[in-house]
Amino acid sequence: MKMPLFPSLRHLSSLAAVAIFSLAGCDRQSADKESPGGAPKPGKTLTVGFSQVSAESDWRVAESKSIKDEAAKRGIDLKFSDSQGKQENQFKAIRSFIAQGVDAIILAPKVETGWEEILKEAKQAKIPVVLVDRGIKVSDDSLYVTLIASDFVAEGRLAGDWLAKKTSGKAQIIELEGSPGAAPAIDRKKGFAESIAAHPGMKIIASQSGDFETGKGKEVMETLLQQHGKDVTAVYAHNDNMALGAIEAIKAAGKKPGVDIPIVSIDAVRAAFTAMVAGELNCTIECNPLLGPLAFDAVEKARKGESLPKKTVIQDRVFDQSVAASELPNRKY
Ligand code: GZL
């Protein structure tokens, strides 16, 4: 409201009315946020903001669907924001959620770092933040309520252990890495390296990011085949989509993926099972994206002021060609 230099009685009374209303509003809002148990008012629809990385992979698409389906099932008003792979856009989305006064925020963080400031703003606004899928590095872990994610280091180790068995501990490996700075890329690299360190005959001869995307995975594999085509004997991809891109590149180079060059990847999306049935992919380590139910359980617990573990680790399984055909019909994503 624009106030004149010398306010009349009329202006002052309307100013007072605005002040009372907004205080009441603020009081009501903070009451909503801090009401005993924090439970939303009976009949009040819960509003939750979800900041998603992008739609870069089958895994990501499945995760978004799980969150949206679960919100619909619970009658929750979901504000969905796709950041097109840019952390800056995730900051913008979270600021918008705060301005809208959402009851909670679910965040799938693109990268591990840079979250202190924006999460302090959410904490200031008394809006609980639930992390799904990827972890972050912050000095104060009270800035988020809980993290629901797989153990990416373990996934990398499982991939390395499987490849060691498949190649009897002798392999010249091309590694297709996920997005730079993303927890799964950092930790899957770490776990795989730890596993193959036990096998002197296993060596990573080249490693480059394909950003978790099929197209980039293909491009990177094409380039690395030009440089290392004569030496490479196996491929490790941080996700199935990059492995599918690599399969295309290997075929274009006149070699048989899964036969001349065994491939192990991570996610266990349906397309990976189809590739294993076709003999073009050898093994995929599951990384379950169906996080919607757990995410909203955490939101509802946080709203009621119930304590939550700092991290809930999703259990993952290993699938190879021997089980691909029988498992394919059971795949939910
Ligand atoms: C894992 C997730 C990764 C998937 C990729 O939790 O962050 O990002 O493995 C996705 O497919 O792009």
XYZ file of C-alpha atoms and ligand atoms in Angstrom:
345
model
C 0.000 0.000 0.000
C 1.382 3.436 -1.042
C 1.326 5.768 1.951
C 1.088 9.663 1.332
C 3.627 11.893 3.070
C 0.988 13.269 5.539
C -1.475 10.377 6.177
C -5.121 11.280 6.969
C -7.130 9.470 9.688
C -8.642 7.335 6.888
C -5.159 6.211 5.737
C -4.032 5.494 9.304
C -7.136 3.365 10.020
C -6.623 1.369 6.796
C -2.933 0.951 7.702
C -3.961 -0.374 11.126
C -6.415 -2.769 9.452
C -3.634 -4.057 7.125
C -1.276 -4.469 10.096
C -3.801 -6.429 12.159
C -4.771 -8.599 9.183
C -1.179 -9.386 8.231
C -0.199 -10.081 11.868
C -3.201 -12.363 12.142
C -2.214 -13.872 8.804
C 1.331 -14.274 10.044
C 0.058 -15.630 13.319
C -2.217 -18.048 11.486
C 0.567 -19.033 9.132
C 3.072 -19.559 11.962
C 0.337 -21.333 13.893
C -0.058 -23.651 10.905
C 3.681 -24.184 10.898
C 3.983 -24.556 14.675
C 0.545 -25.707 15.754
C 0.748 -28.343 18.500
C 2.119 -31.446 16.694
C 2.479 -29.266 13.594
C -0.350 -31.172 11.967
C -2.161 -29.117 9.340
C -5.580 -27.780 10.303
C -8.280 -30.461 9.806
C -9.543 -30.249 6.252
C -6.578 -28.068 5.172
C -4.957 -29.522 2.061
C -1.221 -30.030 2.503
C 0.802 -28.120 -0.070
C 4.256 -29.484 -0.929
C 6.861 -28.054 -3.310
C 9.049 -30.559 -5.207
C 12.242 -29.320 -6.858
C 13.318 -31.970 -9.378
C 16.668 -32.061 -11.222
C 15.348 -32.611 -14.742
C 14.148 -35.536 -16.918
C 17.617 -36.673 -18.018
C 17.040 -40.417 -17.579
C 14.404 -43.144 -17.348
C 15.228 -43.283 -13.650
C 14.446 -39.599 -13.160
C 11.166 -39.855 -15.068
C 10.164 -42.783 -12.842
C 11.062 -40.835 -9.713
C 8.965 -37.832 -10.759
C 6.008 -40.108 -11.535
C 6.316 -41.773 -8.132
C 6.253 -38.422 -6.326
C 3.345 -37.074 -8.405
C 1.293 -40.287 -8.087
C 1.805 -40.438 -4.330
C 0.818 -36.777 -3.876
C -2.375 -37.398 -5.855
C -3.111 -40.532 -3.820
C -2.760 -38.573 -0.564
C -4.729 -35.546 -1.769
C -1.641 -33.354 -1.454
C -1.356 -30.210 -3.586
C 2.039 -30.735 -5.272
C 3.916 -27.783 -6.781
C 6.320 -29.512 -9.235
C 9.373 -27.697 -10.602
C 11.739 -29.195 -13.219
C 15.033 -27.285 -12.942
C 16.261 -28.379 -16.409
C 19.432 -29.599 -14.736
C 20.403 -26.206 -13.285
C 20.988 -25.731 -9.549
C 20.201 -22.018 -9.960
C 16.699 -22.963 -11.057
C 16.346 -25.161 -7.995
C 17.178 -22.130 -5.837
C 14.513 -20.127 -7.684
C 11.946 -22.882 -7.246
C 12.627 -23.182 -3.515
C 12.324 -19.396 -3.084
C 9.015 -19.542 -4.898
C 7.801 -22.384 -2.660
C 8.765 -20.323 0.404
C 6.930 -17.272 -0.972
C 3.858 -19.450 -1.550
C 4.047 -20.638 2.057
C 4.124 -24.366 1.221
C 3.896 -26.781 4.147
C 7.015 -28.742 3.127
C 9.643 -28.987 0.388
C 10.975 -32.141 -1.269
C 14.339 -31.603 -2.963
C 16.265 -33.851 -5.357
C 19.555 -31.901 -5.359
C 21.403 -31.783 -8.686
C 24.805 -31.499 -6.982
C 26.219 -31.966 -3.472
C 27.351 -28.403 -2.706
C 25.959 -24.846 -2.566
C 22.788 -25.498 -0.538
C 23.530 -23.683 2.772
C 21.965 -20.322 1.871
C 18.733 -21.502 0.330
C 18.124 -24.127 3.000
C 18.640 -21.469 5.685
C 15.861 -19.473 4.023
C 13.557 -22.505 4.167
C 14.466 -23.084 7.808
C 13.823 -19.388 8.552
C 10.348 -19.854 7.056
C 9.837 -22.973 9.224
C 9.362 -25.149 6.129
C 10.786 -28.678 6.525
C 12.968 -29.919 3.640
C 13.055 -33.634 2.762
C 15.928 -34.717 0.484
C 15.290 -37.546 -1.950
C 17.640 -39.464 -4.220
C 20.883 -37.517 -3.753
C 22.722 -36.232 -0.670
C 24.262 -32.807 -0.062
C 27.232 -31.434 1.875
C 26.214 -28.815 4.475
C 27.896 -27.752 7.739
C 24.571 -27.889 9.600
C 22.517 -31.000 8.867
C 19.525 -29.521 10.682
C 18.956 -27.636 7.397
C 17.130 -30.719 6.128
C 14.880 -33.172 7.923
C 16.023 -36.429 6.321
C 17.589 -37.961 3.185
C 15.982 -40.910 1.411
C 18.482 -42.425 -1.048
C 20.417 -45.471 -2.140
C 24.006 -46.132 -1.088
C 25.869 -45.122 -4.251
C 29.268 -46.251 -2.986
C 27.813 -49.716 -2.421
C 26.315 -49.652 -5.924
C 29.746 -48.855 -7.390
C 31.319 -51.672 -5.384
C 28.670 -54.162 -6.537
C 29.331 -53.154 -10.152
C 33.082 -53.609 -9.687
C 32.677 -56.938 -7.913
C 30.413 -58.241 -10.682
C 32.810 -57.120 -13.433
C 35.779 -58.675 -11.617
C 33.972 -62.002 -11.597
C 32.888 -61.667 -15.236
C 36.416 -60.855 -16.448
C 38.340 -63.015 -13.961
C 39.969 -59.842 -12.663
C 41.406 -58.737 -16.022
C 39.796 -55.738 -17.783
C 40.741 -52.505 -19.536
C 37.725 -50.402 -18.588
C 36.042 -47.339 -20.074
C 33.988 -45.580 -17.373
C 31.019 -43.363 -18.272
C 30.501 -41.019 -15.323
C 27.317 -39.280 -14.219
C 26.863 -35.521 -13.836
C 29.887 -33.704 -12.386
C 29.387 -32.864 -8.705
C 26.364 -35.114 -8.275
C 26.483 -37.504 -5.294
C 25.774 -40.631 -7.390
C 28.580 -39.770 -9.824
C 31.098 -39.104 -7.053
C 30.178 -42.145 -4.971
C 29.664 -44.671 -7.765
C 33.137 -43.774 -9.045
C 34.538 -44.195 -5.534
C 32.874 -47.559 -4.859
C 33.886 -49.015 -8.231
C 37.495 -47.891 -7.797
C 37.618 -49.442 -4.314
C 36.318 -52.740 -5.676
C 38.702 -53.079 -8.634
C 41.689 -51.991 -6.513
C 41.721 -55.596 -5.300
C 42.400 -56.779 -8.866
C 45.725 -55.582 -10.343
C 44.608 -56.793 -13.763
C 41.651 -54.342 -13.812
C 42.346 -50.789 -14.967
C 40.223 -47.804 -15.919
C 41.836 -46.647 -19.184
C 39.434 -43.713 -19.701
C 36.677 -42.012 -17.707
C 34.379 -39.205 -18.880
C 30.957 -37.783 -17.981
C 27.939 -38.536 -20.142
C 25.742 -36.579 -17.683
C 23.473 -39.597 -17.075
C 22.012 -39.112 -20.582
C 21.686 -41.675 -23.412
C 22.740 -39.239 -26.150
C 25.792 -37.966 -24.310
C 26.701 -41.499 -23.261
C 26.742 -42.474 -26.934
C 28.802 -39.435 -27.953
C 31.378 -39.969 -25.220
C 31.634 -43.674 -26.007
C 32.150 -42.924 -29.711
C 35.027 -40.593 -28.863
C 36.604 -42.976 -26.367
C 36.321 -45.885 -28.793
C 38.306 -43.854 -31.346
C 41.037 -43.375 -28.731
C 40.902 -46.769 -26.968
C 38.974 -49.088 -29.289
C 41.894 -51.498 -29.585
C 42.449 -51.774 -25.826
C 39.026 -51.561 -24.180
C 37.612 -54.853 -22.904
C 34.747 -53.663 -20.639
C 32.472 -50.693 -19.905
C 31.191 -49.391 -16.547
C 28.374 -46.835 -16.855
C 27.078 -44.903 -13.831
C 23.546 -45.359 -15.166
C 21.590 -47.483 -17.658
C 20.829 -44.620 -20.034
C 24.523 -43.985 -20.678
C 25.020 -47.749 -21.062
C 22.282 -47.797 -23.731
C 24.125 -44.965 -25.505
C 27.376 -46.905 -25.262
C 25.697 -49.994 -26.744
C 24.740 -47.926 -29.822
C 28.287 -46.607 -30.149
C 29.873 -50.063 -29.807
C 27.551 -51.498 -32.462
C 28.353 -48.563 -34.780
C 32.030 -49.403 -34.324
C 31.340 -52.930 -35.591
C 31.706 -54.676 -32.225
C 29.214 -56.747 -30.232
C 28.204 -54.984 -26.955
C 27.796 -57.501 -24.137
C 29.920 -60.041 -26.015
C 33.142 -58.421 -27.307
C 32.800 -55.746 -24.611
C 30.860 -56.662 -21.446
C 28.904 -53.751 -19.919
C 27.795 -53.197 -16.317
C 25.599 -50.242 -15.289
C 23.298 -48.993 -12.530
C 19.571 -48.186 -12.110
C 17.855 -51.391 -13.345
C 15.298 -49.548 -15.466
C 13.084 -51.623 -17.779
C 15.141 -50.758 -20.894
C 18.198 -52.280 -19.204
C 16.373 -55.604 -18.836
C 15.390 -55.490 -22.491
C 19.048 -54.881 -23.397
C 20.138 -57.798 -21.188
C 17.578 -60.110 -22.801
C 19.044 -59.031 -26.162
C 22.517 -59.921 -24.853
C 23.790 -56.343 -25.256
C 24.027 -55.427 -21.560
C 25.425 -57.865 -18.998
C 24.461 -56.556 -15.559
C 22.616 -53.667 -13.900
C 22.633 -52.725 -10.221
C 19.236 -51.592 -8.972
C 18.737 -48.036 -7.668
C 15.069 -47.786 -6.772
C 13.467 -44.465 -7.912
C 9.992 -45.179 -6.477
C 10.569 -42.833 -3.539
C 7.137 -41.157 -3.429
C 5.608 -43.121 -0.509
C 8.700 -42.745 1.703
C 9.055 -39.065 0.795
C 5.496 -38.206 1.841
C 5.689 -40.392 4.957
C 8.680 -38.238 5.930
C 6.815 -35.013 5.120
C 3.863 -36.062 7.268
C 6.091 -37.159 10.155
C 8.017 -33.858 9.976
C 4.754 -31.893 10.033
C 3.728 -33.756 13.189
C 7.100 -33.036 14.790
C 7.996 -36.735 14.869
C 11.707 -37.588 14.794
C 13.174 -39.039 11.616
C 16.518 -40.782 10.853
C 18.971 -38.461 9.082
C 19.202 -40.984 6.257
C 17.029 -43.837 5.035
C 19.041 -46.144 2.767
C 17.150 -47.887 -0.013
C 18.182 -51.523 -0.477
C 19.354 -52.381 -4.015
C 19.737 -55.724 -5.815
C 21.993 -57.000 -8.633
C 20.437 -58.255 -11.880
C 22.381 -59.977 -14.668
C 21.455 -61.691 -17.925
C 20.669 -64.961 -16.149
C 17.553 -63.442 -14.509
C 16.681 -60.674 -17.012
C 13.939 -62.493 -18.935
C 12.134 -63.722 -15.819
C 12.478 -60.366 -14.021
C 11.458 -58.098 -16.937
C 7.670 -58.554 -16.493
C 8.006 -57.602 -12.817
C 9.742 -54.287 -13.415
C 7.767 -51.311 -12.108
C 9.909 -48.613 -13.781
C 20.268 -41.876 -8.423
C 19.960 -40.713 -9.360
C 20.695 -40.854 -10.657
C 20.306 -42.100 -11.470
C 20.380 -41.557 -12.855
O 19.624 -41.684 -7.187
O 20.319 -39.480 -8.760
O 20.353 -39.724 -11.463
O 21.156 -43.190 -11.282
C 19.731 -40.207 -12.675
O 19.734 -42.337 -13.835
O 19.959 -39.388 -13.751
